[in-house]
């Protein structure tokens, strides 16, 4: 019995020590958990502040980008008005945009281009505002400061005599482009019916062909017909 009591006492003491150690470890774990929770709370707060800073930065950048776009549009309007006033639409607006536009829509590498191309034949004068030549196409570009419906008829009739005055380009497909600053919708529709591409500012952001799909569709139908 004495031995059992001694063993039981040792067990109780050992168990008590173990329990105290365990409680101490649990307390340490609780402290670490509290510390971790505090750090996580601080981290979440920092992330919230960071997200807010990012949101503010994005809003500021969006405003700056929008302001830059508006400023670019304003400058394009001013430049166009000046070109219109000075009669330099072809040189200042059409010519710089011609190569990029032809490359984009016609996969055309321009081998020759010119402005104010003049020819005289049998005492008759014939002038084109701009010409661009690729391997299989020749582009006839006519520009007007204020495009009207009557211009469509005039340009169409003029294009029908193009090869009379520029016979060196016979065998190539003739593509007619009507260029200006802006176009009324009715003029664009009429140009599309006559298979004449319209080149002008798109939303005052860049010079572009405004009716490419419409004219291309009509041209395809004519070839199939």
GROMACS .gro file of C-alpha atoms in nm:
model
  225
    1UNK     CA    1   0.000   0.000   0.000
    2UNK     CA    2   0.284   0.235   0.083
    3UNK     CA    3   0.435   0.168  -0.259
    4UNK     CA    4   0.104   0.235  -0.428
    5UNK     CA    5   0.058   0.556  -0.237
    6UNK     CA    6   0.411   0.660  -0.332
    7UNK     CA    7   0.349   0.577  -0.698
    8UNK     CA    8   0.016   0.757  -0.690
    9UNK     CA    9   0.181   1.060  -0.535
   10UNK     CA   10   0.452   1.058  -0.800
   11UNK     CA   11   0.187   1.023  -1.070
   12UNK     CA   12  -0.012   1.313  -0.932
   13UNK     CA   13   0.297   1.530  -0.908
   14UNK     CA   14   0.407   1.432  -1.259
   15UNK     CA   15   0.058   1.486  -1.397
   16UNK     CA   16   0.035   1.820  -1.222
   17UNK     CA   17   0.370   1.929  -1.368
   18UNK     CA   18   0.266   1.810  -1.711
   19UNK     CA   19  -0.066   1.987  -1.682
   20UNK     CA   20   0.104   2.309  -1.575
   21UNK     CA   21   0.343   2.282  -1.870
   22UNK     CA   22   0.050   2.219  -2.100
   23UNK     CA   23  -0.136   2.518  -1.959
   24UNK     CA   24   0.175   2.728  -2.005
   25UNK     CA   25   0.203   2.611  -2.368
   26UNK     CA   26  -0.167   2.677  -2.425
   27UNK     CA   27  -0.123   3.024  -2.278
   28UNK     CA   28   0.168   3.086  -2.512
   29UNK     CA   29  -0.041   2.963  -2.804
   30UNK     CA   30  -0.327   3.193  -2.697
   31UNK     CA   31  -0.083   3.483  -2.681
   32UNK     CA   32   0.052   3.395  -3.026
   33UNK     CA   33  -0.303   3.366  -3.161
   34UNK     CA   34  -0.394   3.704  -3.016
   35UNK     CA   35  -0.077   3.849  -3.162
   36UNK     CA   36  -0.154   3.689  -3.499
   37UNK     CA   37  -0.512   3.815  -3.489
   38UNK     CA   38  -0.386   4.162  -3.409
   39UNK     CA   39  -0.135   4.144  -3.694
   40UNK     CA   40  -0.405   4.016  -3.930
   41UNK     CA   41  -0.635   4.299  -3.824
   42UNK     CA   42  -0.357   4.549  -3.884
   43UNK     CA   43  -0.279   4.382  -4.217
   44UNK     CA   44  -0.646   4.399  -4.322
   45UNK     CA   45  -0.653   4.764  -4.225
   46UNK     CA   46  -0.338   4.829  -4.426
   47UNK     CA   47  -0.487   4.642  -4.722
   48UNK     CA   48  -0.806   4.845  -4.692
   49UNK     CA   49  -0.604   5.164  -4.692
   50UNK     CA   50  -0.395   5.035  -4.982
   51UNK     CA   51  -0.706   4.948  -5.184
   52UNK     CA   52  -0.844   5.292  -5.114
   53UNK     CA   53  -0.518   5.449  -5.230
   54UNK     CA   54  -0.526   5.235  -5.545
   55UNK     CA   55  -0.888   5.337  -5.610
   56UNK     CA   56  -0.803   5.704  -5.567
   57UNK     CA   57  -0.500   5.661  -5.794
   58UNK     CA   58  -0.708   5.487  -6.062
   59UNK     CA   59  -0.974   5.755  -6.046
   60UNK     CA   60  -0.705   6.019  -6.082
   61UNK     CA   61  -0.545   5.834  -6.374
   62UNK     CA   62  -0.884   5.789  -6.542
   63UNK     CA   63  -0.950   6.161  -6.508
   64UNK     CA   64  -0.605   6.241  -6.644
   65UNK     CA   65  -0.652   6.006  -6.939
   66UNK     CA   66  -0.995   6.153  -7.012
   67UNK     CA   67  -0.854   6.505  -6.989
   68UNK     CA   68  -0.572   6.408  -7.225
   69UNK     CA   69  -0.821   6.262  -7.472
   70UNK     CA   70  -1.032   6.575  -7.458
   71UNK     CA   71  -0.724   6.792  -7.502
   72UNK     CA   72  -0.617   6.582  -7.801
   73UNK     CA   73  -0.962   6.615  -7.955
   74UNK     CA   74  -0.956   6.991  -7.895
   75UNK     CA   75  -0.617   7.022  -8.063
   76UNK     CA   76  -0.735   6.808  -8.356
   77UNK     CA   77  -1.035   7.038  -8.401
   78UNK     CA   78  -0.816   7.345  -8.391
   79UNK     CA   79  -0.566   7.192  -8.632
   80UNK     CA   80  -0.846   7.090  -8.868
   81UNK     CA   81  -1.002   7.434  -8.859
   82UNK     CA   82  -0.664   7.587  -8.937
   83UNK     CA   83  -0.603   7.343  -9.222
   84UNK     CA   84  -0.951   7.418  -9.357
   85UNK     CA   85  -0.891   7.792  -9.334
   86UNK     CA   86  -0.554   7.769  -9.509
   87UNK     CA   87  -0.671   7.516  -9.765
   88UNK     CA   88  -0.414   7.256  -9.658
   89UNK     CA   89  -0.647   6.966  -9.568
   90UNK     CA   90  -0.472   6.731  -9.809
   91UNK     CA   91  -0.121   6.815  -9.691
   92UNK     CA   92  -0.194   6.841  -9.317
   93UNK     CA   93  -0.470   6.586  -9.260
   94UNK     CA   94  -0.516   6.344  -9.550
   95UNK     CA   95  -0.157   6.278  -9.656
   96UNK     CA   96  -0.018   6.192  -9.308
   97UNK     CA   97  -0.304   5.946  -9.247
   98UNK     CA   98  -0.302   5.784  -9.590
   99UNK     CA   99  -0.028   5.524  -9.551
  100UNK     CA  100  -0.143   5.395  -9.209
  101UNK     CA  101  -0.503   5.374  -9.329
  102UNK     CA  102  -0.416   5.189  -9.651
  103UNK     CA  103  -0.195   4.949  -9.459
  104UNK     CA  104  -0.470   4.883  -9.203
  105UNK     CA  105  -0.763   4.830  -9.439
  106UNK     CA  106  -0.605   4.712  -9.764
  107UNK     CA  107  -0.281   4.551  -9.646
  108UNK     CA  108  -0.118   4.790  -9.890
  109UNK     CA  109   0.249   4.880  -9.897
  110UNK     CA  110   0.260   5.213 -10.078
  111UNK     CA  111   0.522   5.219 -10.354
  112UNK     CA  112   0.438   5.565 -10.485
  113UNK     CA  113   0.229   5.856 -10.366
  114UNK     CA  114   0.179   6.215 -10.463
  115UNK     CA  115  -0.027   6.523 -10.392
  116UNK     CA  116  -0.190   6.767 -10.631
  117UNK     CA  117  -0.126   6.535 -10.925
  118UNK     CA  118  -0.186   6.725 -11.249
  119UNK     CA  119  -0.215   6.592 -11.605
  120UNK     CA  120  -0.303   6.755 -11.937
  121UNK     CA  121  -0.434   6.553 -12.230
  122UNK     CA  122  -0.564   6.688 -12.562
  123UNK     CA  123  -0.588   7.035 -12.408
  124UNK     CA  124  -0.793   6.910 -12.111
  125UNK     CA  125  -0.673   6.950 -11.752
  126UNK     CA  126  -0.716   6.679 -11.491
  127UNK     CA  127  -0.600   6.709 -11.128
  128UNK     CA  128  -0.622   6.467 -10.835
  129UNK     CA  129  -0.574   6.582 -10.477
  130UNK     CA  130  -0.369   6.274 -10.386
  131UNK     CA  131  -0.267   5.939 -10.531
  132UNK     CA  132  -0.120   5.629 -10.369
  133UNK     CA  133  -0.008   5.319 -10.555
  134UNK     CA  134   0.035   4.961 -10.436
  135UNK     CA  135   0.111   4.640 -10.624
  136UNK     CA  136  -0.244   4.572 -10.739
  137UNK     CA  137  -0.432   4.890 -10.650
  138UNK     CA  138  -0.419   5.261 -10.717
  139UNK     CA  139  -0.595   5.496 -10.477
  140UNK     CA  140  -0.753   5.816 -10.601
  141UNK     CA  141  -0.811   6.063 -10.317
  142UNK     CA  142  -1.030   6.370 -10.347
  143UNK     CA  143  -1.072   6.614 -10.056
  144UNK     CA  144  -1.330   6.881  -9.979
  145UNK     CA  145  -1.341   7.120  -9.685
  146UNK     CA  146  -1.721   7.100  -9.669
  147UNK     CA  147  -1.843   6.774  -9.825
  148UNK     CA  148  -2.180   6.779  -9.999
  149UNK     CA  149  -2.393   6.530 -10.191
  150UNK     CA  150  -2.302   6.696 -10.522
  151UNK     CA  151  -1.935   6.617 -10.450
  152UNK     CA  152  -2.013   6.244 -10.464
  153UNK     CA  153  -2.144   6.266 -10.819
  154UNK     CA  154  -1.852   6.484 -10.925
  155UNK     CA  155  -1.590   6.252 -10.775
  156UNK     CA  156  -1.757   5.942 -10.922
  157UNK     CA  157  -1.760   6.091 -11.271
  158UNK     CA  158  -1.401   6.206 -11.230
  159UNK     CA  159  -1.290   5.857 -11.125
  160UNK     CA  160  -1.438   5.706 -11.442
  161UNK     CA  161  -1.181   5.900 -11.647
  162UNK     CA  162  -0.886   5.833 -11.417
  163UNK     CA  163  -0.707   5.586 -11.645
  164UNK     CA  164  -0.738   5.821 -11.942
  165UNK     CA  165  -0.500   6.060 -11.770
  166UNK     CA  166  -0.297   5.804 -11.575
  167UNK     CA  167  -0.265   5.515 -11.824
  168UNK     CA  168   0.049   5.387 -11.650
  169UNK     CA  169  -0.177   5.245 -11.378
  170UNK     CA  170  -0.407   5.049 -11.609
  171UNK     CA  171  -0.457   4.693 -11.490
  172UNK     CA  172  -0.472   4.794 -11.128
  173UNK     CA  173  -0.793   4.816 -10.925
  174UNK     CA  174  -0.899   5.177 -10.875
  175UNK     CA  175  -1.008   5.261 -10.521
  176UNK     CA  176  -1.175   5.599 -10.470
  177UNK     CA  177  -1.146   5.781 -10.137
  178UNK     CA  178  -1.329   6.099 -10.041
  179UNK     CA  179  -1.146   6.284  -9.763
  180UNK     CA  180  -1.250   6.568  -9.537
  181UNK     CA  181  -1.256   6.680  -9.173
  182UNK     CA  182  -1.603   6.549  -9.090
  183UNK     CA  183  -1.894   6.413  -9.293
  184UNK     CA  184  -2.272   6.445  -9.264
  185UNK     CA  185  -2.444   6.108  -9.238
  186UNK     CA  186  -2.635   6.153  -9.564
  187UNK     CA  187  -2.310   6.214  -9.754
  188UNK     CA  188  -2.155   5.901  -9.602
  189UNK     CA  189  -2.458   5.693  -9.706
  190UNK     CA  190  -2.449   5.827 -10.061
  191UNK     CA  191  -2.074   5.770 -10.086
  192UNK     CA  192  -2.122   5.411  -9.971
  193UNK     CA  193  -2.384   5.351 -10.241
  194UNK     CA  194  -2.137   5.475 -10.503
  195UNK     CA  195  -1.862   5.254 -10.350
  196UNK     CA  196  -1.655   5.555 -10.246
  197UNK     CA  197  -1.465   5.527  -9.920
  198UNK     CA  198  -1.494   5.817  -9.675
  199UNK     CA  199  -1.185   5.929  -9.482
  200UNK     CA  200  -1.228   6.168  -9.187
  201UNK     CA  201  -1.181   6.212  -8.813
  202UNK     CA  202  -1.333   5.932  -8.608
  203UNK     CA  203  -1.463   6.091  -8.287
  204UNK     CA  204  -1.191   6.354  -8.337
  205UNK     CA  205  -0.935   6.097  -8.224
  206UNK     CA  206  -0.775   5.978  -8.548
  207UNK     CA  207  -0.828   5.983  -8.924
  208UNK     CA  208  -1.007   5.670  -9.036
  209UNK     CA  209  -1.227   5.522  -9.309
  210UNK     CA  210  -1.581   5.559  -9.177
  211UNK     CA  211  -1.765   5.328  -9.418
  212UNK     CA  212  -1.517   5.052  -9.497
  213UNK     CA  213  -1.753   4.760  -9.421
  214UNK     CA  214  -2.040   4.907  -9.624
  215UNK     CA  215  -1.834   4.975  -9.936
  216UNK     CA  216  -1.646   4.644  -9.913
  217UNK     CA  217  -1.974   4.453  -9.893
  218UNK     CA  218  -2.112   4.629 -10.201
  219UNK     CA  219  -1.788   4.567 -10.391
  220UNK     CA  220  -1.800   4.195 -10.307
  221UNK     CA  221  -2.161   4.169 -10.421
  222UNK     CA  222  -2.074   4.339 -10.750
  223UNK     CA  223  -1.783   4.101 -10.814
  224UNK     CA  224  -2.005   3.798 -10.744
  225UNK     CA  225  -2.278   3.941 -10.965
   0.00000   0.00000   0.00000
